[in-house]
C-alpha cells in the first residue's frame, strides 16, 4: 500500500493544507476581538454580559471549519482523478485519504481545544468574547470540545466525500434526488414546528438531550457518510 | 534525407551503402551504431537495426561482437557491381520509355548523353 | 514477451460504445502508436489498461496481470493523460514532487534537466499554464518516471515545432538508454511515424488495423494515370480512395502479391502511401462504409414498412 504517496498528494501544498485555514481563522479571531473591544469600551457591563451570552451562537469559528467542509469535496473532486492518474489504486486512495481526514480532524480539533482553554482561562481574552467556546464546538469541558470538534470535522469531510463521489457516479440526477430527499425530510419537521404543539415539545426534548446522545448522532452521520463513500469509491471511475 | 518510396529500413541500408560507395565509410571502418543512426535520423532503433541487419546479411557489414559494425573487405566493389546490375532496370529502362514517348531515337539519345558528359 | 494483451475489450457508456470488441497484442520494449481520430476510443482504451475505468466486457492482461486495483501492475505504469485534471491549487512543482514519490524508477536529475529544457515555470499555478506548458509537465513525468509501461496520450499538443523535435529526440534517447514499452497515442501522425515500430489504428471504437510499421509500406499503394486505365486496373481490387480530374485519375488500393508489377505493366505510375495518408484513407473509407450500412438498413426498413 502506497499510503504515504496519497498523504503526500493531499499535503504537498503546505500553504493550502494548513496555511490558509489557520490564516483565515486568525483573521476571523482578530475581527471578533476588535468587535469585543469596541463593545466593551462603548457599552457598559450589561453590554459585556449580553455579548458573552449572544456569542455562544457565534459562527465565527466556521472561518476555520468552513474550508474543512470543502476538504471532502475537493478530495474526491480534484485529488481522486490525479491519484488514479498517478497509478494509485482506489483502495490506496481511500486508505490514505481516510488517514488525512483523521489527521486533519485531530489537528484542528486540538487547535480549537487549545483556543478554548485559553479563551475560558482568560475570560474571553479579557474582553468576554467567545470564539472557540461556542455551541458548535461544545460549551462543556475541554475534552468534550476536543471530541466534539474532532467528530464534527471528521463527519463533515466524510459526508462531503460521499456526496461528491455519488455526484460523479450518477451526475446531476443524483443531486436532484438528494435535494428532493432532503426537502422531504425537512418539510415535515418545519411543518411540525409550525402546526403541532406536541411536535414542538418533542423537538425541545430532543434538543435538550444530553451531550453523549448528540455525539452519537454525529457519529452516526459519520458512519453512514464514511460507509457510503468507501463503498462508492471502490467502483468510482475516472471521468 | 531518406528515400520515402521504400520501406524505412531499406532506405536506412541504402544510405549506409551510399556512404560506402562514396568513400565516407572506408573498408574496415566502423559505421554508425544502431542507436546513433536512430537518434540522427529520428527513427525507431529497431528500424535502424533492421537496416543494418540487412547489410550484415548481404555481407556488406561485419558485426564484431561488443565493438560494433564494420565495412566488410571488398564491400565497396561488391556494392558497385550490384548497383551496376540494377542500374539498367532503375535508370535505363525508364529513360528509354520516356525517350520513345517523345520520339527520341536511341541514336539521338546516345548523342545527348555524350554531349552532357563532355560539358 | 507481451506487455499488453486484450481480447474483445468493450466499454459502453449509456450513450455510446466507446470501445467495441478490441483485441490487440503489444509486445514488450517497443514503441507502439495508438492512432485514431478524436473520439475513436484511444483514451478509453488507455484508461481501461490503467484501471481508471472498468470494462463492460472482454479481457485484458497488462504486464502479466489485470490492471484493475493491481498495485504490482500500476506501480510499473505511467499514463500521461491529455486531459489530466490537476487540483486548482497545484503548481508544477507539486505534481513533480508527488511523481517523484509515486514512481519507483524516478530520475530526479533527469527531471530537473527536462524542466529546464522545456522552460517549465514550476512555481506558477497549473491552471494558469498554457496548453504547451501543460504538455511539458506530462513529458517530464512520462520520461523521468522511466516506468516499464509508459502511455502518452497526445503528448505534444500545443508544443511548438522546436519543443516537439526536442520531445522526439528525448523520447528516442531515453528509450534507447532505458528500453521500455511505450504507447504513443495521437492523431498527428506524420511527425511520429518513423518512431513507431508497431501501430494500432482505432476507429469508432474498433480496431481498423494492427501491424508492424515495416509491413505497412505495402498496405496501400497509390496509382495514377489515364482514368480508363486506372479504372480497368482497379476492378476486383479493394479501393480505399479514388479521385479524378478530367481524363486522369488517382486511386489508392490495398495491393496483393504481384499487383505492383501489374500496375506498372498497365502503364500506371506508382507512389507509396505514408502512414498518415493510409490512416486518412482507412478511416474515411470506414466512415463511408458505416454510412452506407446505415443507408442500406434505412432502405430495408422502408421496404418492410
PDB file of N, CA and C in Angstrom, chain C residues 121-201:
ATOM      1  N   UNK C 121       7.633  26.698 -16.116  1.00  0.00           N
ATOM      2  CA  UNK C 121       7.573  27.516 -14.897  1.00  0.00           C
ATOM      3  C   UNK C 121       6.962  26.688 -13.768  1.00  0.00           C
ATOM      4  N   UNK C 122       7.799  26.183 -12.874  1.00  0.00           N
ATOM      5  CA  UNK C 122       7.312  25.204 -11.892  1.00  0.00           C
ATOM      6  C   UNK C 122       6.568  25.839 -10.732  1.00  0.00           C
ATOM      7  N   UNK C 123       6.738  27.153 -10.535  1.00  0.00           N
ATOM      8  CA  UNK C 123       6.123  27.766  -9.353  1.00  0.00           C
ATOM      9  C   UNK C 123       4.800  28.458  -9.687  1.00  0.00           C
ATOM     10  N   UNK C 124       4.402  28.398 -10.954  1.00  0.00           N
ATOM     11  CA  UNK C 124       3.137  29.048 -11.327  1.00  0.00           C
ATOM     12  C   UNK C 124       1.993  28.048 -11.184  1.00  0.00           C
ATOM     13  N   UNK C 125       0.809  28.529 -10.865  1.00  0.00           N
ATOM     14  CA  UNK C 125      -0.354  27.638 -10.745  1.00  0.00           C
ATOM     15  C   UNK C 125      -0.604  26.941 -12.079  1.00  0.00           C
ATOM     16  N   UNK C 126      -0.898  25.666 -12.011  1.00  0.00           N
ATOM     17  CA  UNK C 126      -1.067  24.889 -13.244  1.00  0.00           C
ATOM     18  C   UNK C 126      -2.206  25.409 -14.087  1.00  0.00           C
ATOM     19  N   UNK C 127      -3.277  25.866 -13.427  1.00  0.00           N
ATOM     20  CA  UNK C 127      -4.419  26.318 -14.220  1.00  0.00           C
ATOM     21  C   UNK C 127      -4.107  27.588 -14.997  1.00  0.00           C
ATOM     22  N   UNK C 128      -2.960  28.211 -14.691  1.00  0.00           N
ATOM     23  CA  UNK C 128      -2.575  29.406 -15.442  1.00  0.00           C
ATOM     24  C   UNK C 128      -1.567  29.092 -16.538  1.00  0.00           C
ATOM     25  N   UNK C 129      -1.196  27.814 -16.689  1.00  0.00           N
ATOM     26  CA  UNK C 129      -0.210  27.444 -17.709  1.00  0.00           C
ATOM     27  C   UNK C 129      -0.866  27.317 -19.077  1.00  0.00           C
ATOM     28  N   UNK C 130      -0.056  27.453 -20.124  1.00  0.00           N
ATOM     29  CA  UNK C 130      -0.570  27.287 -21.488  1.00  0.00           C
ATOM     30  C   UNK C 130      -0.672  25.803 -21.804  1.00  0.00           C
ATOM     31  N   UNK C 131      -1.361  25.496 -22.899  1.00  0.00           N
ATOM     32  CA  UNK C 131      -1.521  24.107 -23.326  1.00  0.00           C
ATOM     33  C   UNK C 131      -0.157  23.428 -23.516  1.00  0.00           C
ATOM     34  N   UNK C 132       0.760  24.157 -24.099  1.00  0.00           N
ATOM     35  CA  UNK C 132       2.091  23.602 -24.343  1.00  0.00           C
ATOM     36  C   UNK C 132       2.827  23.314 -23.038  1.00  0.00           C
ATOM     37  N   UNK C 133       2.702  24.218 -22.068  1.00  0.00           N
ATOM     38  CA  UNK C 133       3.372  24.015 -20.784  1.00  0.00           C
ATOM     39  C   UNK C 133       2.752  22.841 -20.039  1.00  0.00           C
ATOM     40  N   UNK C 134       1.433  22.686 -20.208  1.00  0.00           N
ATOM     41  CA  UNK C 134       0.736  21.542 -19.617  1.00  0.00           C
ATOM     42  C   UNK C 134       1.288  20.244 -20.218  1.00  0.00           C
ATOM     43  N   UNK C 135       1.486  20.264 -21.544  1.00  0.00           N
ATOM     44  CA  UNK C 135       2.072  19.093 -22.203  1.00  0.00           C
ATOM     45  C   UNK C 135       3.472  18.835 -21.673  1.00  0.00           C
ATOM     46  N   UNK C 136       4.213  19.910 -21.408  1.00  0.00           N
ATOM     47  CA  UNK C 136       5.591  19.754 -20.928  1.00  0.00           C
ATOM     48  C   UNK C 136       5.612  19.048 -19.570  1.00  0.00           C
ATOM     49  N   UNK C 137       4.656  19.352 -18.696  1.00  0.00           N
ATOM     50  CA  UNK C 137       4.581  18.649 -17.402  1.00  0.00           C
ATOM     51  C   UNK C 137       4.465  17.147 -17.650  1.00  0.00           C
ATOM     52  N   UNK C 138       3.558  16.801 -18.575  1.00  0.00           N
ATOM     53  CA  UNK C 138       3.353  15.391 -18.891  1.00  0.00           C
ATOM     54  C   UNK C 138       4.616  14.739 -19.437  1.00  0.00           C
ATOM     55  N   UNK C 139       5.318  15.469 -20.289  1.00  0.00           N
ATOM     56  CA  UNK C 139       6.541  14.912 -20.889  1.00  0.00           C
ATOM     57  C   UNK C 139       7.593  14.659 -19.809  1.00  0.00           C
ATOM     58  N   UNK C 140       7.751  15.626 -18.907  1.00  0.00           N
ATOM     59  CA  UNK C 140       8.742  15.459 -17.839  1.00  0.00           C
ATOM     60  C   UNK C 140       8.400  14.224 -16.997  1.00  0.00           C
ATOM     61  N   UNK C 141       7.130  14.112 -16.602  1.00  0.00           N
ATOM     62  CA  UNK C 141       6.736  12.972 -15.762  1.00  0.00           C
ATOM     63  C   UNK C 141       6.864  11.659 -16.539  1.00  0.00           C
ATOM     64  N   UNK C 142       6.358  11.673 -17.771  1.00  0.00           N
ATOM     65  CA  UNK C 142       6.363  10.450 -18.566  1.00  0.00           C
ATOM     66  C   UNK C 142       7.765   9.909 -18.819  1.00  0.00           C
ATOM     67  N   UNK C 143       8.719  10.820 -19.032  1.00  0.00           N
ATOM     68  CA  UNK C 143      10.078  10.365 -19.313  1.00  0.00           C
ATOM     69  C   UNK C 143      10.843  10.053 -18.029  1.00  0.00           C
ATOM     70  N   UNK C 144      10.784  10.974 -17.060  1.00  0.00           N
ATOM     71  CA  UNK C 144      11.608  10.814 -15.852  1.00  0.00           C
ATOM     72  C   UNK C 144      11.121   9.673 -14.969  1.00  0.00           C
ATOM     73  N   UNK C 145       9.871   9.249 -15.137  1.00  0.00           N
ATOM     74  CA  UNK C 145       9.369   8.147 -14.308  1.00  0.00           C
ATOM     75  C   UNK C 145       9.966   6.810 -14.755  1.00  0.00           C
ATOM     76  N   UNK C 146      10.405   6.733 -16.026  1.00  0.00           N
ATOM     77  CA  UNK C 146      11.044   5.511 -16.533  1.00  0.00           C
ATOM     78  C   UNK C 146      10.226   4.272 -16.218  1.00  0.00           C
ATOM     79  N   UNK C 147       8.920   4.379 -16.312  1.00  0.00           N
ATOM     80  CA  UNK C 147       8.056   3.236 -15.995  1.00  0.00           C
ATOM     81  C   UNK C 147       8.179   2.194 -17.103  1.00  0.00           C
ATOM     82  N   UNK C 148       8.208   0.910 -16.748  1.00  0.00           N
ATOM     83  CA  UNK C 148       8.306  -0.144 -17.764  1.00  0.00           C
ATOM     84  C   UNK C 148       7.190  -0.076 -18.804  1.00  0.00           C
ATOM     85  N   UNK C 149       6.046   0.494 -18.415  1.00  0.00           N
ATOM     86  CA  UNK C 149       4.954   0.690 -19.372  1.00  0.00           C
ATOM     87  C   UNK C 149       4.533   2.152 -19.322  1.00  0.00           C
ATOM     88  N   UNK C 150       4.752   2.854 -20.416  1.00  0.00           N
ATOM     89  CA  UNK C 150       4.511   4.300 -20.456  1.00  0.00           C
ATOM     90  C   UNK C 150       3.473   4.638 -21.518  1.00  0.00           C
ATOM     91  N   UNK C 151       2.390   5.264 -21.093  1.00  0.00           N
ATOM     92  CA  UNK C 151       1.355   5.715 -22.034  1.00  0.00           C
ATOM     93  C   UNK C 151       1.450   7.221 -22.195  1.00  0.00           C
ATOM     94  N   UNK C 152       1.543   7.675 -23.435  1.00  0.00           N
ATOM     95  CA  UNK C 152       1.500   9.110 -23.733  1.00  0.00           C
ATOM     96  C   UNK C 152       0.253   9.383 -24.569  1.00  0.00           C
ATOM     97  N   UNK C 153      -0.673  10.143 -24.027  1.00  0.00           N
ATOM     98  CA  UNK C 153      -1.899  10.472 -24.758  1.00  0.00           C
ATOM     99  C   UNK C 153      -1.751  11.877 -25.351  1.00  0.00           C
ATOM    100  N   UNK C 154      -1.617  11.962 -26.656  1.00  0.00           N
ATOM    101  CA  UNK C 154      -1.429  13.261 -27.335  1.00  0.00           C
ATOM    102  C   UNK C 154      -0.397  14.110 -26.599  1.00  0.00           C
ATOM    103  N   UNK C 155       0.840  13.625 -26.471  1.00  0.00           N
ATOM    104  CA  UNK C 155       1.793  14.289 -25.575  1.00  0.00           C
ATOM    105  C   UNK C 155       2.270  15.648 -26.061  1.00  0.00           C
ATOM    106  N   UNK C 156       2.131  15.950 -27.356  1.00  0.00           N
ATOM    107  CA  UNK C 156       2.758  17.198 -27.810  1.00  0.00           C
ATOM    108  C   UNK C 156       1.757  18.248 -28.268  1.00  0.00           C
ATOM    109  N   UNK C 157       0.533  18.171 -27.739  1.00  0.00           N
ATOM    110  CA  UNK C 157      -0.449  19.218 -28.036  1.00  0.00           C
ATOM    111  C   UNK C 157       0.074  20.570 -27.559  1.00  0.00           C
ATOM    112  N   UNK C 158      -0.007  21.558 -28.434  1.00  0.00           N
ATOM    113  CA  UNK C 158       0.353  22.911 -28.023  1.00  0.00           C
ATOM    114  C   UNK C 158       1.836  23.202 -27.973  1.00  0.00           C
ATOM    115  N   UNK C 159       2.660  22.192 -28.230  1.00  0.00           N
ATOM    116  CA  UNK C 159       4.113  22.456 -28.253  1.00  0.00           C
ATOM    117  C   UNK C 159       4.496  23.033 -29.612  1.00  0.00           C
ATOM    118  N   UNK C 160       5.457  23.942 -29.604  1.00  0.00           N
ATOM    119  CA  UNK C 160       5.902  24.474 -30.890  1.00  0.00           C
ATOM    120  C   UNK C 160       6.844  23.474 -31.565  1.00  0.00           C
ATOM    121  N   UNK C 161       7.209  23.763 -32.806  1.00  0.00           N
ATOM    122  CA  UNK C 161       7.983  22.800 -33.603  1.00  0.00           C
ATOM    123  C   UNK C 161       9.300  22.435 -32.919  1.00  0.00           C
ATOM    124  N   UNK C 162       9.942  23.428 -32.305  1.00  0.00           N
ATOM    125  CA  UNK C 162      11.227  23.167 -31.648  1.00  0.00           C
ATOM    126  C   UNK C 162      11.040  22.193 -30.486  1.00  0.00           C
ATOM    127  N   UNK C 163      10.032  22.465 -29.669  1.00  0.00           N
ATOM    128  CA  UNK C 163       9.795  21.624 -28.497  1.00  0.00           C
ATOM    129  C   UNK C 163       9.367  20.218 -28.914  1.00  0.00           C
ATOM    130  N   UNK C 164       8.617  20.127 -30.021  1.00  0.00           N
ATOM    131  CA  UNK C 164       8.196  18.796 -30.500  1.00  0.00           C
ATOM    132  C   UNK C 164       9.413  17.972 -30.909  1.00  0.00           C
ATOM    133  N   UNK C 165      10.326  18.577 -31.668  1.00  0.00           N
ATOM    134  CA  UNK C 165      11.539  17.869 -32.065  1.00  0.00           C
ATOM    135  C   UNK C 165      12.337  17.459 -30.838  1.00  0.00           C
ATOM    136  N   UNK C 166      12.349  18.358 -29.849  1.00  0.00           N
ATOM    137  CA  UNK C 166      13.055  18.082 -28.608  1.00  0.00           C
ATOM    138  C   UNK C 166      12.455  16.839 -27.949  1.00  0.00           C
ATOM    139  N   UNK C 167      11.131  16.791 -27.939  1.00  0.00           N
ATOM    140  CA  UNK C 167      10.450  15.645 -27.326  1.00  0.00           C
ATOM    141  C   UNK C 167      10.804  14.346 -28.047  1.00  0.00           C
ATOM    142  N   UNK C 168      10.762  14.364 -29.375  1.00  0.00           N
ATOM    143  CA  UNK C 168      11.064  13.140 -30.126  1.00  0.00           C
ATOM    144  C   UNK C 168      12.502  12.695 -29.844  1.00  0.00           C
ATOM    145  N   UNK C 169      13.426  13.664 -29.801  1.00  0.00           N
ATOM    146  CA  UNK C 169      14.825  13.321 -29.528  1.00  0.00           C
ATOM    147  C   UNK C 169      14.979  12.755 -28.114  1.00  0.00           C
ATOM    148  N   UNK C 170      14.331  13.425 -27.147  1.00  0.00           N
ATOM    149  CA  UNK C 170      14.420  12.960 -25.750  1.00  0.00           C
ATOM    150  C   UNK C 170      13.836  11.563 -25.612  1.00  0.00           C
ATOM    151  N   UNK C 171      12.671  11.374 -26.253  1.00  0.00           N
ATOM    152  CA  UNK C 171      11.994  10.079 -26.161  1.00  0.00           C
ATOM    153  C   UNK C 171      12.891   8.977 -26.716  1.00  0.00           C
ATOM    154  N   UNK C 172      13.441   9.227 -27.900  1.00  0.00           N
ATOM    155  CA  UNK C 172      14.298   8.226 -28.531  1.00  0.00           C
ATOM    156  C   UNK C 172      15.534   7.935 -27.693  1.00  0.00           C
ATOM    157  N   UNK C 173      16.173   9.010 -27.221  1.00  0.00           N
ATOM    158  CA  UNK C 173      17.423   8.849 -26.477  1.00  0.00           C
ATOM    159  C   UNK C 173      17.165   8.060 -25.192  1.00  0.00           C
ATOM    160  N   UNK C 174      16.092   8.437 -24.471  1.00  0.00           N
ATOM    161  CA  UNK C 174      15.864   7.776 -23.191  1.00  0.00           C
ATOM    162  C   UNK C 174      15.342   6.356 -23.373  1.00  0.00           C
ATOM    163  N   UNK C 175      14.583   6.162 -24.447  1.00  0.00           N
ATOM    164  CA  UNK C 175      14.096   4.808 -24.758  1.00  0.00           C
ATOM    165  C   UNK C 175      15.265   3.902 -25.123  1.00  0.00           C
ATOM    166  N   UNK C 176      16.234   4.460 -25.854  1.00  0.00           N
ATOM    167  CA  UNK C 176      17.410   3.672 -26.231  1.00  0.00           C
ATOM    168  C   UNK C 176      18.224   3.299 -24.995  1.00  0.00           C
ATOM    169  N   UNK C 177      18.385   4.289 -24.105  1.00  0.00           N
ATOM    170  CA  UNK C 177      19.189   4.044 -22.909  1.00  0.00           C
ATOM    171  C   UNK C 177      18.438   3.158 -21.905  1.00  0.00           C
ATOM    172  N   UNK C 178      17.139   3.319 -21.838  1.00  0.00           N
ATOM    173  CA  UNK C 178      16.321   2.540 -20.892  1.00  0.00           C
ATOM    174  C   UNK C 178      15.134   1.946 -21.635  1.00  0.00           C
ATOM    175  N   UNK C 179      15.346   0.852 -22.341  1.00  0.00           N
ATOM    176  CA  UNK C 179      14.262   0.297 -23.158  1.00  0.00           C
ATOM    177  C   UNK C 179      13.033  -0.002 -22.295  1.00  0.00           C
ATOM    178  N   UNK C 180      11.877   0.343 -22.807  1.00  0.00           N
ATOM    179  CA  UNK C 180      10.626   0.084 -22.113  1.00  0.00           C
ATOM    180  C   UNK C 180       9.500   0.101 -23.128  1.00  0.00           C
ATOM    181  N   UNK C 181       8.321  -0.314 -22.701  1.00  0.00           N
ATOM    182  CA  UNK C 181       7.175  -0.324 -23.598  1.00  0.00           C
ATOM    183  C   UNK C 181       6.532   1.055 -23.597  1.00  0.00           C
ATOM    184  N   UNK C 182       6.422   1.637 -24.777  1.00  0.00           N
ATOM    185  CA  UNK C 182       5.835   2.972 -24.877  1.00  0.00           C
ATOM    186  C   UNK C 182       4.637   2.923 -25.813  1.00  0.00           C
ATOM    187  N   UNK C 183       3.526   3.454 -25.354  1.00  0.00           N
ATOM    188  CA  UNK C 183       2.339   3.558 -26.200  1.00  0.00           C
ATOM    189  C   UNK C 183       2.075   5.044 -26.419  1.00  0.00           C
ATOM    190  N   UNK C 184       2.149   5.441 -27.688  1.00  0.00           N
ATOM    191  CA  UNK C 184       2.030   6.846 -28.050  1.00  0.00           C
ATOM    192  C   UNK C 184       0.712   7.021 -28.796  1.00  0.00           C
ATOM    193  N   UNK C 185      -0.207   7.753 -28.189  1.00  0.00           N
ATOM    194  CA  UNK C 185      -1.487   7.935 -28.858  1.00  0.00           C
ATOM    195  C   UNK C 185      -1.540   9.310 -29.492  1.00  0.00           C
ATOM    196  N   UNK C 186      -1.979   9.364 -30.733  1.00  0.00           N
ATOM    197  CA  UNK C 186      -2.011  10.667 -31.400  1.00  0.00           C
ATOM    198  C   UNK C 186      -2.885  10.626 -32.648  1.00  0.00           C
ATOM    199  N   UNK C 187      -3.325  11.792 -33.087  1.00  0.00           N
ATOM    200  CA  UNK C 187      -3.923  11.858 -34.419  1.00  0.00           C
ATOM    201  C   UNK C 187      -3.071  12.724 -35.349  1.00  0.00           C
ATOM    202  N   UNK C 188      -1.944  13.238 -34.815  1.00  0.00           N
ATOM    203  CA  UNK C 188      -0.961  13.905 -35.671  1.00  0.00           C
ATOM    204  C   UNK C 188       0.138  12.903 -35.967  1.00  0.00           C
ATOM    205  N   UNK C 189       0.047  12.222 -37.090  1.00  0.00           N
ATOM    206  CA  UNK C 189       0.844  11.025 -37.288  1.00  0.00           C
ATOM    207  C   UNK C 189       2.175  11.280 -37.965  1.00  0.00           C
ATOM    208  N   UNK C 190       2.180  12.174 -38.956  1.00  0.00           N
ATOM    209  CA  UNK C 190       3.371  12.330 -39.798  1.00  0.00           C
ATOM    210  C   UNK C 190       4.661  12.460 -38.996  1.00  0.00           C
ATOM    211  N   UNK C 191       4.606  13.289 -37.940  1.00  0.00           N
ATOM    212  CA  UNK C 191       5.842  13.576 -37.215  1.00  0.00           C
ATOM    213  C   UNK C 191       6.379  12.385 -36.433  1.00  0.00           C
ATOM    214  N   UNK C 192       5.489  11.490 -36.010  1.00  0.00           N
ATOM    215  CA  UNK C 192       5.968  10.374 -35.191  1.00  0.00           C
ATOM    216  C   UNK C 192       6.093   9.073 -35.959  1.00  0.00           C
ATOM    217  N   UNK C 193       5.602   9.060 -37.206  1.00  0.00           N
ATOM    218  CA  UNK C 193       5.521   7.801 -37.949  1.00  0.00           C
ATOM    219  C   UNK C 193       6.825   7.004 -37.886  1.00  0.00           C
ATOM    220  N   UNK C 194       7.957   7.699 -38.021  1.00  0.00           N
ATOM    221  CA  UNK C 194       9.240   6.996 -38.070  1.00  0.00           C
ATOM    222  C   UNK C 194       9.698   6.472 -36.714  1.00  0.00           C
ATOM    223  N   UNK C 195       9.037   6.947 -35.651  1.00  0.00           N
ATOM    224  CA  UNK C 195       9.434   6.485 -34.316  1.00  0.00           C
ATOM    225  C   UNK C 195       8.741   5.190 -33.944  1.00  0.00           C
ATOM    226  N   UNK C 196       7.662   4.880 -34.657  1.00  0.00           N
ATOM    227  CA  UNK C 196       6.815   3.763 -34.239  1.00  0.00           C
ATOM    228  C   UNK C 196       7.285   2.456 -34.853  1.00  0.00           C
ATOM    229  N   UNK C 197       7.206   1.412 -34.037  1.00  0.00           N
ATOM    230  CA  UNK C 197       7.593   0.106 -34.542  1.00  0.00           C
ATOM    231  C   UNK C 197       6.344  -0.702 -34.898  1.00  0.00           C
ATOM    232  N   UNK C 198       5.245  -0.331 -34.272  1.00  0.00           N
ATOM    233  CA  UNK C 198       4.017  -1.114 -34.395  1.00  0.00           C
ATOM    234  C   UNK C 198       2.864  -0.138 -34.206  1.00  0.00           C
ATOM    235  N   UNK C 199       1.796  -0.290 -34.986  1.00  0.00           N
ATOM    236  CA  UNK C 199       0.684   0.644 -34.823  1.00  0.00           C
ATOM    237  C   UNK C 199      -0.646  -0.085 -34.689  1.00  0.00           C
ATOM    238  N   UNK C 200      -1.541   0.533 -33.938  1.00  0.00           N
ATOM    239  CA  UNK C 200      -2.937   0.102 -33.851  1.00  0.00           C
ATOM    240  C   UNK C 200      -3.755   1.302 -34.292  1.00  0.00           C
ATOM    241  N   UNK C 201      -4.609   1.107 -35.300  1.00  0.00           N
ATOM    242  CA  UNK C 201      -5.492   2.197 -35.710  1.00  0.00           C
ATOM    243  C   UNK C 201      -6.895   1.884 -35.211  1.00  0.00           C
TER     244      UNK C 201
END
